[in-house]
Amino acid sequence: MFWSKVPAEPCFDFLSIWLLSKCIDSTELTMLLSRSVRLFCACFSVTALAQFVPLQDANLTTLNAAHDPNITISYKVPKGACKTALDAQKQFSGWVNIPVEGRSTSLFFWFIEAREPTSALTIWLNGGTGGSSMSGFWQENGPCEVVEKDKDHLEVKAREWGWDRASNMLYIDLPSVGFSYTTPITNGSYDFYNATTIFPPEPVPKWSSPWAFMNGTFSSPYPLNSSANTTATARLVWHLLQTFLSTFPQYNTPSNSSTGISLFAKGTTAPLAALLASYFHSQNPSTSSTTLSTTLPIKITSLGLLSPCGLDPLSQAQSYVTMALNNTFHLPLLTQDQTTPIMSAYHRRRGCSDLLLPCRHPSSSTNSETLLVCLQAWECIYGLTIPYQQHTSRSLYDISSPSFDPLPNQTYLTFLNSPKFLSAIGSPINFTDLPPPLPALRDDPLVAIKELLSQGVRIALLSGDRDYLCNWYSGQSTSLSIAGSFSRYNAFHTTGYAPLLTNKTYTGGSTRQLSNLSFTRVYDAGHFPSHSQAETTFEIFSRIILGSSISTGEKVNLASFATKGTPEADKTGPELLATNVPNARCYIRKVADTCDDESVRAVLRGEGVVINGVWYNSAGDWQLPGQRSDGEAAGEEAAPTSTIMTGIFTTSLSAAKPTSSSGGSSAWDNPARGLLMVSVLAGLLLL
């Protein structure tokens, strides 16, 4: 079984533990095994199977692709599935069906038109290598979110800081993940606790309960080599883009547009995203003599990587030590002795470093050999977090939260598997995050990023400073490594960090920017910055795609632009130690990931009740939304500056007073129309 997790990152199963034993010593392996089994089973806690998907008239429109008649696109308007800020916003969801190895692999997409007219188009990919982008859609930056309205009643409302506020958005599920599937689709059973798919369906075993063992309709259980490496995966996504853009040419950005197509990715999808962007450029008609005349150029103008992992494994390994011993919150997570196994496991013979080399250069290996090597390599890298998991009770994703981190909200997992929703999008399968084959990295993603940088693509990395797994020290080191390969960017190392001005009253981070390269530390954010610091992350996103100053949003000449400020992003503060930590919630479709041991045992015994996808000891424990303490963890971000659902904040360092509630000058800018008069939309309220 290969790793993948929603919301994002690679974890471990018992096969992984065996493989990990090949690169760490027995003492560290004992540490691993002594950690609660649920920590590792959780990594494959699949999102949700309620019942077989019935045959239905999906009412999909099906067309042949212009560039390849063997490829088809099947889509519809998903009425009632997602409430957007403005009723006029168009949506399309569906599948691009690509024949591979005598079968069909169908990639799921969901497109949402921007709230205001714009030529900008942004592709979003979620992570754990191959994790469903529906996680980002529903939990982080999509146009809408699922909320509890009442007992056993979920509703969808518009998200104020959804990224459709500044761009047309295209969310894509990678092969065999989420709503993407390979034929033949198959009925089966899924055991949430052991993360095992069973074909054909079986009755609920005596040791489990109907809550943790459910029937569903799945992608083919037979893996394809079509996504066994990044080149193959990139080819599939390229076909999807070609098909989508030719079907909906009105959303294809002009080739000379500075706000062309942006690609944003999260977590361990960062290396894949970099290689995808490079592949897209290599396939453009101007650079490929074999490309058909019917293909469209795909010009990536911005590559944004949130909480990036896996780009520079050495800096990532070292960052675990730095974050544990010398984080800016002055919080000692580990002792010096407890960090020793981290670097030892990386550098020793047959350690992580040795394993990564053949994974990055697998041309002489078969697909199965490459997959095994890459599995060993990357699980060895993420095995470096074992000392942290062993010696702390804090979340990998937010050091201010307990191991059973209750955020972001997981109620969307229940909603996405409701018959009403499945019918709305016309899905033939249940929503899952079954882990796909791990793509082997055919090329070095840092090399791909450097090539994109030299072509003028805006490269932006941003990390939350409370994230341990993909922490900001690693992101900062990676940005310096990228800059170090170009003499043009030598000054990046000495470029100052400027305050990231979220709005007139709040400084949301520190950003270092030189020309088209930037790194931003987002204050008081964990692994999901666009969830925990929604307004700040939206502003960063909008400024990246517009090519403006990430610090202020001002229009600048990137060819000569550099931030000015402090040499280090060294803001510190005691706010991390605040006691306002939300209570953990036991999501039935994330039982091993969100429920403590006692709750898991009760779930398996069939005790308690499940309301809106959450397990409780009794019905009396459920409270109306707004009456319980499962909101945001402690942080500084101010309340939204307005109830306006459109616009981008722009100011200047000379005019702004980010710590003053009354200071600063600002404008809300629309990316397509320029200055937006606030009074025009002052009546728009968050729905």
XYZ file of C-alpha atoms in Angstrom:
687
model
C 0.000 0.000 0.000
C 1.385 3.395 -0.967
C 1.075 6.517 1.067
C -1.333 9.358 0.705
C -3.401 11.287 3.130
C -6.089 13.939 3.049
C -5.555 16.659 3.890
C -2.151 15.910 2.638
C 0.912 14.115 3.592
C 2.679 10.762 3.369
C 2.463 8.514 6.386
C 3.059 4.901 7.166
C 1.473 1.481 7.237
C 3.001 -1.756 8.442
C 4.661 -2.384 5.075
C 6.123 1.082 5.436
C 7.417 0.223 8.893
C 9.221 -2.775 7.421
C 10.658 -0.664 4.622
C 11.646 2.030 7.075
C 13.607 -0.555 9.033
C 15.951 -0.716 6.066
C 17.122 2.849 6.631
C 16.889 3.341 10.409
C 18.329 1.309 13.236
C 16.426 -0.936 15.613
C 16.259 1.697 18.344
C 14.480 4.131 16.083
C 12.249 1.368 14.788
C 11.261 0.577 18.348
C 10.375 4.251 18.756
C 8.230 4.004 15.676
C 6.408 0.903 16.835
C 5.868 2.302 20.304
C 3.954 5.202 18.864
C 0.271 4.388 18.886
C -0.730 2.215 15.934
C -3.518 4.642 15.155
C -0.941 7.220 14.134
C 0.044 5.093 11.184
C -3.311 3.552 10.324
C -4.591 7.104 10.193
C -2.496 7.789 7.157
C -4.766 5.641 5.068
C -8.020 6.657 6.673
C -10.013 6.970 3.495
C -12.588 9.604 3.211
C -15.820 8.027 2.989
C -17.964 5.349 1.648
C -21.600 5.321 2.597
C -23.261 3.025 0.074
C -23.004 1.755 -3.460
C -23.509 4.516 -5.996
C -26.692 3.605 -7.841
C -26.937 3.661 -11.600
C -28.388 7.009 -12.509
C -28.984 9.350 -15.390
C -26.073 11.676 -14.748
C -27.189 14.076 -17.480
C -23.587 14.694 -18.535
C -22.666 16.385 -21.789
C -19.994 14.338 -23.576
C -17.733 15.724 -26.315
C -14.616 14.560 -28.118
C -11.384 16.411 -27.443
C -10.226 18.670 -30.264
C -6.600 17.519 -30.049
C -7.361 13.780 -29.805
C -10.724 12.226 -30.810
C -10.023 9.212 -28.562
C -10.270 11.457 -25.520
C -13.656 12.678 -24.296
C -14.885 15.188 -21.754
C -18.098 14.561 -19.808
C -19.373 17.474 -17.748
C -22.400 19.187 -16.262
C -23.402 22.189 -14.189
C -23.380 20.841 -10.602
C -26.584 22.549 -9.500
C -26.963 22.860 -5.753
C -23.556 21.339 -4.992
C -21.663 24.551 -4.208
C -23.058 27.961 -3.238
C -20.885 30.729 -4.677
C -20.626 34.348 -3.550
C -22.401 35.582 -6.668
C -25.211 33.708 -8.384
C -23.834 34.679 -11.800
C -20.658 32.636 -11.338
C -20.570 29.666 -13.695
C -19.461 26.202 -12.593
C -18.666 23.005 -14.475
C -17.643 19.664 -13.029
C -16.873 16.440 -14.812
C -14.267 14.060 -16.132
C -11.763 13.942 -18.959
C -11.646 10.321 -20.088
C -8.256 9.228 -21.444
C -7.637 5.732 -22.866
C -4.630 4.107 -21.226
C -3.442 0.501 -21.560
C -6.727 -0.712 -23.004
C -8.777 0.926 -20.251
C -9.851 4.451 -19.421
C -8.519 6.718 -16.724
C -10.956 9.527 -15.937
C -9.589 12.658 -14.287
C -12.102 14.690 -12.302
C -12.175 18.475 -12.506
C -14.264 21.244 -10.993
C -14.171 24.690 -12.550
C -15.504 27.847 -10.889
C -15.682 31.177 -12.632
C -14.196 34.168 -10.812
C -16.488 36.544 -8.950
C -15.452 39.401 -11.233
C -14.393 39.098 -14.903
C -10.695 38.244 -15.246
C -8.404 36.437 -17.656
C -6.570 34.752 -14.786
C -6.913 30.956 -14.508
C -5.503 29.031 -11.553
C -5.037 25.269 -11.341
C -5.075 23.789 -7.829
C -3.521 20.450 -6.871
C -3.725 19.041 -3.367
C -1.123 16.962 -1.760
C 0.175 13.966 -0.228
C 1.443 12.798 -3.572
C -1.863 12.301 -5.281
C -4.210 13.524 -2.548
C -7.610 14.756 -3.680
C -7.901 18.440 -4.522
C -11.377 18.343 -3.009
C -9.607 18.759 0.311
C -8.348 22.187 -0.712
C -11.659 22.967 -2.393
C -13.800 22.311 0.682
C -11.403 22.937 3.566
C -9.124 25.710 2.393
C -9.630 28.019 -0.581
C -12.581 26.821 -2.645
C -15.621 29.018 -3.332
C -17.797 27.298 -0.744
C -17.683 25.288 2.467
C -19.851 22.786 4.306
C -21.387 23.848 7.616
C -23.645 22.187 10.160
C -27.081 23.740 10.080
C -28.762 21.416 12.535
C -28.674 17.816 13.714
C -28.160 15.619 10.623
C -28.445 18.687 8.427
C -25.442 19.982 6.461
C -25.541 23.045 4.253
C -23.166 24.797 1.866
C -22.327 28.481 2.109
C -20.032 30.791 0.155
C -16.504 31.225 1.500
C -15.536 34.870 1.934
C -11.850 34.398 1.132
C -12.241 31.780 -1.587
C -9.633 32.188 -4.289
C -12.364 32.624 -6.903
C -12.372 36.151 -5.490
C -9.373 36.885 -7.769
C -9.196 34.144 -10.405
C -11.056 31.525 -12.369
C -10.294 28.277 -10.514
C -9.760 24.743 -11.830
C -9.452 21.999 -9.208
C -8.080 18.678 -10.496
C -8.022 15.248 -8.880
C -4.917 13.337 -9.930
C -5.207 9.751 -11.273
C -7.206 7.276 -9.162
C -7.755 9.760 -6.330
C -10.860 11.509 -5.045
C -13.459 11.448 -7.811
C -10.924 10.397 -10.474
C -11.076 6.737 -11.397
C -9.825 3.983 -13.648
C -12.233 1.540 -15.239
C -13.705 -0.834 -14.470
C -15.350 0.748 -11.443
C -16.131 -1.868 -8.822
C -18.409 -2.342 -5.822
C -16.591 -3.223 -2.640
C -16.281 -2.612 1.078
C -13.987 -0.267 2.905
C -12.656 -0.793 6.400
C -11.976 2.700 7.769
C -9.976 1.507 10.742
C -7.544 -0.731 8.844
C -7.744 1.325 5.648
C -8.376 -1.742 3.528
C -10.473 -2.003 0.407
C -12.171 -5.374 -0.038
C -13.496 -6.800 -3.311
C -16.179 -8.074 -3.617
C -18.210 -6.506 -0.790
C -18.297 -8.343 2.539
C -20.569 -8.200 5.591
C -19.465 -6.083 8.521
C -16.955 -8.184 10.494
C -17.744 -9.068 14.101
C -14.907 -6.930 15.450
C -16.117 -3.761 13.706
C -19.310 -1.715 13.423
C -21.359 -0.409 10.479
C -19.919 3.035 11.142
C -16.357 1.901 10.435
C -17.030 -0.643 7.682
C -19.114 0.534 4.755
C -19.985 -0.402 1.209
C -19.041 1.772 -1.724
C -18.252 1.991 -5.406
C -14.579 2.408 -6.245
C -12.078 2.952 -8.980
C -10.623 -0.225 -10.452
C -8.521 -2.044 -7.835
C -5.915 -2.820 -10.488
C -3.236 -0.126 -10.616
C -2.030 1.291 -13.926
C 1.518 2.213 -14.817
C 0.074 5.341 -16.414
C 0.775 7.341 -13.267
C 3.845 5.490 -12.041
C 6.127 8.455 -12.702
C 5.800 12.199 -12.949
C 6.149 12.261 -16.728
C 3.193 9.896 -17.135
C 1.138 11.860 -14.614
C 2.044 15.154 -16.304
C 0.925 13.756 -19.657
C -2.491 12.861 -18.239
C -2.985 16.288 -16.676
C -1.774 17.941 -19.909
C -4.469 16.043 -21.823
C -7.048 17.237 -19.296
C -5.998 20.864 -19.759
C -5.958 20.580 -23.542
C -9.445 19.116 -23.484
C -10.890 21.546 -20.951
C -9.459 24.669 -22.610
C -10.629 23.660 -26.079
C -14.111 22.877 -24.713
C -14.291 26.191 -22.829
C -12.091 28.535 -24.903
C -13.484 31.574 -23.103
C -11.328 30.636 -20.092
C -8.113 30.158 -22.054
C -5.867 33.089 -21.245
C -4.273 35.060 -24.098
C -0.714 33.936 -24.795
C 0.579 37.460 -24.104
C -1.288 37.849 -20.821
C 0.815 38.487 -17.716
C -1.952 36.878 -15.675
C -1.979 33.665 -17.656
C -2.336 30.223 -16.127
C -1.107 29.822 -12.559
C -0.394 26.478 -10.924
C -0.684 26.227 -7.140
C -0.006 23.099 -5.118
C 0.264 22.078 -1.512
C 2.584 19.997 0.641
C 4.263 17.015 -0.961
C 2.624 17.778 -4.292
C 5.129 20.631 -4.674
C 7.765 18.524 -6.528
C 5.116 17.098 -8.846
C 3.691 20.571 -9.549
C 7.109 21.919 -10.508
C 7.661 19.047 -12.925
C 4.140 19.415 -14.349
C 4.731 23.104 -15.083
C 8.015 22.282 -16.784
C 6.363 19.540 -18.839
C 3.565 21.856 -19.964
C 6.096 24.355 -21.277
C 8.032 21.624 -23.094
C 4.868 20.578 -24.934
C 3.980 23.992 -26.279
C 3.896 24.129 -30.093
C 6.826 26.546 -30.232
C 9.125 24.069 -28.496
C 7.815 20.689 -29.620
C 7.949 19.643 -33.267
C 5.790 16.588 -32.577
C 2.897 18.499 -31.025
C -0.279 18.420 -33.093
C -1.429 21.669 -34.623
C -4.681 21.391 -32.687
C -2.991 21.628 -29.296
C -3.031 24.828 -27.290
C -0.039 26.489 -25.648
C -0.193 26.222 -21.876
C 1.763 29.138 -20.477
C 2.355 28.899 -16.746
C 2.997 32.422 -15.468
C 3.036 31.664 -11.727
C 3.943 28.601 -9.674
C 2.793 28.880 -6.065
C 3.822 26.245 -3.529
C 2.117 26.238 -0.128
C 3.745 24.360 2.754
C 6.137 22.769 0.244
C 7.718 19.436 1.127
C 10.074 17.206 -0.826
C 11.731 19.861 -2.982
C 15.027 19.787 -1.096
C 15.187 16.688 1.134
C 18.426 17.671 2.876
C 17.122 21.045 3.982
C 13.901 19.337 5.031
C 15.823 16.869 7.203
C 17.847 19.646 8.810
C 14.734 21.747 9.347
C 13.219 19.132 11.650
C 16.147 19.673 14.005
C 15.978 23.462 13.730
C 12.220 23.577 14.274
C 12.491 21.279 17.283
C 15.323 23.110 19.020
C 15.228 26.725 17.872
C 11.753 27.692 16.685
C 10.691 31.324 16.893
C 8.145 30.548 19.596
C 10.944 29.494 21.982
C 9.110 26.223 22.459
C 11.473 23.284 23.094
C 9.874 20.437 21.187
C 12.782 17.979 21.496
C 16.088 17.755 23.313
C 19.395 17.696 21.470
C 19.740 13.965 22.107
C 16.265 13.304 20.748
C 17.167 14.975 17.445
C 20.330 12.917 16.872
C 18.515 10.041 15.088
C 17.085 12.487 12.532
C 20.318 13.414 10.799
C 21.772 9.964 11.425
C 18.935 8.299 9.520
C 19.416 10.736 6.660
C 23.185 10.446 6.200
C 24.031 6.839 7.132
C 24.720 4.210 4.502
C 21.431 3.179 2.869
C 19.834 6.084 4.659
C 17.408 8.547 3.143
C 20.052 10.345 1.087
C 21.262 7.139 -0.596
C 17.717 6.002 -1.306
C 16.705 9.289 -2.919
C 19.346 9.180 -5.649
C 17.967 6.250 -7.693
C 14.423 7.545 -7.127
C 15.375 10.831 -8.785
C 17.179 9.080 -11.668
C 15.202 5.876 -12.291
C 15.703 5.510 -16.061
C 17.460 2.153 -15.726
C 14.823 0.674 -13.427
C 11.510 -0.969 -14.142
C 8.374 0.733 -12.932
C 7.951 -1.694 -10.032
C 11.571 -1.276 -8.980
C 11.286 2.492 -9.187
C 8.111 2.525 -7.126
C 9.708 0.448 -4.396
C 12.817 2.621 -4.279
C 10.770 5.815 -4.136
C 8.511 4.388 -1.459
C 11.538 3.548 0.652
C 13.140 6.931 0.038
C 10.191 9.146 0.840
C 8.966 7.132 3.777
C 12.504 7.330 5.118
C 12.364 11.130 4.772
C 9.031 11.411 6.569
C 10.208 8.844 9.075
C 12.482 11.614 10.293
C 9.444 13.031 12.086
C 9.250 9.930 14.292
C 11.214 11.480 17.200
C 8.779 14.412 17.201
C 5.776 12.085 17.223
C 7.399 9.897 19.858
C 8.361 12.612 22.303
C 5.629 15.219 21.929
C 1.855 15.181 22.024
C 1.604 17.960 19.454
C 0.294 17.890 15.917
C 2.682 17.513 12.984
C 0.584 20.099 11.182
C 0.378 22.738 13.913
C 2.683 22.734 16.917
C 0.123 24.733 18.886
C -2.437 21.925 18.661
C -2.634 18.426 20.137
C -1.822 15.317 18.087
C -5.490 14.856 17.315
C -5.719 18.186 15.563
C -9.418 19.021 15.087
C -8.866 21.448 12.214
C -9.706 21.916 9.423
C -13.323 20.823 9.641
C -13.948 17.393 8.113
C -17.739 17.452 7.720
C -17.361 17.797 3.954
C -16.441 14.080 3.862
C -19.983 13.149 4.783
C -21.480 15.731 2.448
C -19.485 14.568 -0.602
C -20.883 11.057 -0.239
C -24.510 12.023 0.159
C -26.778 10.787 -2.655
C -27.835 14.369 -3.354
C -24.279 15.544 -3.926
C -23.225 12.509 -5.978
C -26.250 13.044 -8.182
C -25.486 16.765 -8.531
C -22.051 16.113 -10.027
C -23.060 12.864 -11.763
C -20.385 10.750 -10.092
C -20.334 6.982 -10.727
C -18.137 6.400 -7.633
C -17.941 7.377 -3.997
C -15.449 10.017 -2.928
C -12.271 8.462 -1.560
C -8.653 9.291 -1.076
C -7.386 5.820 -1.780
C -3.615 6.132 -2.154
C -2.397 5.867 -5.764
C 0.941 4.467 -6.895
C 3.693 6.816 -5.785
C 5.007 8.704 -8.832
C 8.751 8.394 -9.287
C 10.442 11.749 -9.807
C 11.925 11.449 -13.281
C 13.733 14.756 -12.841
C 14.931 16.974 -10.036
C 12.124 19.443 -9.174
C 14.663 22.097 -8.162
C 16.136 21.965 -11.661
C 12.633 22.354 -13.096
C 11.963 25.350 -10.833
C 15.223 26.991 -11.860
C 14.335 26.558 -15.527
C 10.897 28.071 -14.953
C 12.463 30.952 -13.053
C 14.798 31.691 -15.958
C 11.761 31.747 -18.279
C 10.170 34.503 -16.221
C 7.673 32.346 -14.326
C 6.869 33.807 -10.920
C 8.012 31.285 -8.292
C 6.501 31.751 -4.832
C 6.923 29.595 -1.740
C 4.913 30.197 1.424
C 4.904 28.332 4.726
C 3.031 28.583 8.003
C 5.305 29.076 10.993
C 3.414 26.586 13.203
C 3.786 23.702 10.733
C 6.318 21.046 11.730
C 5.974 18.568 8.849
C 6.665 21.082 6.045
C 8.036 23.858 8.201
C 9.072 27.348 7.210
C 12.767 26.747 7.850
C 12.732 24.146 5.090
C 10.795 26.476 2.794
C 13.251 29.294 3.444
C 16.276 27.050 2.809
C 14.726 25.770 -0.406
C 14.177 29.312 -1.676
C 17.827 30.116 -0.951
C 18.918 26.970 -2.764
C 16.889 27.990 -5.819
C 18.386 31.482 -5.793
C 21.913 30.155 -5.336
C 21.957 28.539 -8.778
C 21.641 31.865 -10.653
C 24.061 34.742 -10.481
C 21.104 37.001 -11.216
C 19.558 35.991 -7.890
C 22.681 36.131 -5.717
C 21.205 39.178 -3.992
C 18.226 37.114 -2.819
C 20.301 35.900 0.139
C 20.731 39.460 1.381
C 17.341 40.792 0.339
C 15.455 41.985 3.397
C 12.192 40.590 4.721
C 9.368 43.106 4.407
C 6.139 42.929 6.442
C 3.274 41.183 4.673
C 0.446 43.708 5.005
C -2.785 41.749 5.013
C -4.995 44.775 5.587
C -4.848 48.144 7.306
C -4.644 46.647 10.778
C -2.876 43.314 10.486
C 0.598 42.194 9.441
C 0.199 38.593 8.326
C 3.783 37.558 7.766
C 7.220 38.373 6.427
C 8.128 38.145 2.769
C 11.412 38.166 0.891
C 11.015 38.940 -2.802
C 13.562 39.534 -5.528
C 12.145 39.903 -9.013
C 10.045 36.786 -9.745
C 11.258 34.726 -6.763
C 9.752 34.986 -3.286
C 9.408 33.227 0.036
C 6.824 34.159 2.660
C 6.546 33.084 6.260
C 2.867 33.238 7.255
C 2.419 34.112 10.921
C 0.411 31.885 13.220
C -0.480 29.395 10.510
C -0.053 25.657 10.439
C 0.101 23.279 7.490
C -3.159 24.706 6.109
C -2.435 28.434 5.894
C -5.371 29.173 3.621
C -7.597 27.740 6.339
C -6.065 29.173 9.504
C -5.059 32.509 7.924
C -7.560 32.778 5.100
C -7.366 36.507 4.388
C -3.576 36.627 4.544
C -3.139 33.653 2.252
C -5.684 35.009 -0.209
C -3.780 38.287 -0.405
C -0.512 36.439 -1.040
C -2.194 34.376 -3.755
C -3.746 37.358 -5.504
C -0.489 39.316 -5.477
C 1.440 36.375 -6.908
C -0.882 35.905 -9.869
C -0.932 39.652 -10.566
C 2.845 39.985 -10.406
C 2.689 42.714 -7.784
C 4.561 43.296 -4.539
C 3.653 40.432 -2.222
C 4.344 42.680 0.747
C 1.897 45.434 -0.168
C 0.019 44.483 -3.318
C 1.427 47.504 -5.152
C 2.091 47.242 -8.861
C 5.863 47.045 -9.334
C 8.428 46.378 -12.029
C 9.475 42.847 -11.105
C 12.623 43.065 -13.238
C 14.164 45.424 -10.679
C 12.030 44.891 -7.592
C 13.420 43.767 -4.243
C 11.925 43.955 -0.766
C 13.651 45.928 1.964
C 13.602 45.105 5.618
C 15.092 42.871 8.271
C 17.667 40.188 7.340
C 15.662 37.469 9.066
C 11.974 36.589 9.370
C 12.523 36.352 13.092
C 9.280 37.582 14.598
C 8.680 35.796 17.889
C 5.810 35.819 20.300
C 4.056 33.979 23.117
C 0.760 33.743 21.231
C 1.461 30.106 20.424
C 1.118 29.233 24.084
C -2.439 30.534 24.305
C -4.860 28.096 25.892
C -7.711 28.619 23.435
C -7.236 25.263 21.715
C -10.385 23.712 20.239
C -11.646 20.353 21.396
C -10.843 17.372 19.209
C -13.703 15.891 17.188
C -13.976 12.243 16.230
C -14.887 12.131 12.524
C -16.199 8.706 11.615
C -14.609 8.867 8.173
C -11.282 9.824 9.724
C -11.613 7.593 12.744
C -7.953 6.591 13.069
C -6.795 10.138 12.411
C -9.083 12.175 14.648
C -10.270 9.842 17.425
C -8.317 8.919 20.524
C -7.850 5.289 21.501
C -10.851 5.180 23.817
C -13.116 6.659 21.152
C -11.825 4.235 18.519
C -12.667 1.280 20.749
C -16.145 2.663 21.339
C -16.659 3.191 17.606
C -15.643 -0.390 16.832
C -18.030 -1.657 19.522
C -20.843 0.297 17.877
C -21.407 2.500 20.898
C -22.441 6.144 20.854
C -24.035 8.081 18.010
C -22.887 9.681 14.762
C -24.270 13.133 13.925
C -23.199 14.977 10.792
C -20.321 12.532 10.381
C -18.987 13.083 13.919
C -19.016 10.395 16.618
C -20.283 11.283 20.106
C -20.688 9.274 23.291
C -24.340 10.273 23.331
C -26.725 12.492 21.392
C -26.636 14.957 24.284
C -22.972 15.702 23.576
C -23.845 17.289 20.248
C -24.359 21.038 20.334
C -25.726 23.499 17.851
C -23.053 25.128 15.695
C -21.613 28.185 17.375
C -22.135 26.781 20.869
C -19.054 24.547 20.960
C -15.324 25.237 21.100
C -14.193 23.779 17.785
C -13.376 27.054 16.055
C -10.011 28.530 15.181
C -7.000 27.893 17.331
C -5.245 30.896 18.798
C -3.852 33.322 16.234
C -3.557 37.005 15.453
C -5.406 37.470 12.213
C -7.944 40.217 12.568
C -11.585 39.818 11.711
C -12.379 40.375 8.030
C -11.956 44.009 7.118
C -15.347 44.100 5.423
C -18.258 41.994 4.399
C -17.438 42.628 0.734
C -17.032 39.386 -1.197
C -14.781 40.742 -3.937
C -11.594 42.768 -4.176
C -7.917 42.711 -3.249
C -6.187 44.846 -0.619
C -3.440 47.177 -1.849
C -1.410 49.644 0.175
C 2.131 50.961 0.439
C 4.709 50.597 3.154
C 5.020 54.358 3.409
C 1.300 54.852 3.876
C 0.345 51.817 5.923
C 0.413 51.513 9.673
C -0.211 47.791 10.038
C -0.341 47.818 13.823
C -2.786 50.702 14.028
C -6.504 50.179 13.742
C -6.995 53.611 12.202
C -3.872 54.168 10.137
C -2.967 53.385 6.563
C -4.403 54.020 3.170
C -5.770 51.246 1.061
C -7.791 50.340 -1.984
C -9.635 47.208 -2.915
C -8.486 46.311 -6.404
C -10.173 44.023 -8.875
C -7.656 42.090 -10.987
C -9.579 42.738 -14.189
C -11.187 46.117 -13.645
C -8.610 48.027 -11.644
C -9.813 50.126 -8.730
C -13.031 48.814 -7.271
C -15.311 51.236 -5.504
C -16.076 49.742 -2.137
C -19.435 51.429 -1.946
C -20.686 49.583 -5.040
C -20.619 46.235 -3.298
C -21.048 47.320 0.292
C -24.365 45.519 0.514
C -22.931 42.107 -0.283
C -22.899 39.916 2.814
C -21.334 36.542 3.455
C -24.014 34.019 2.578
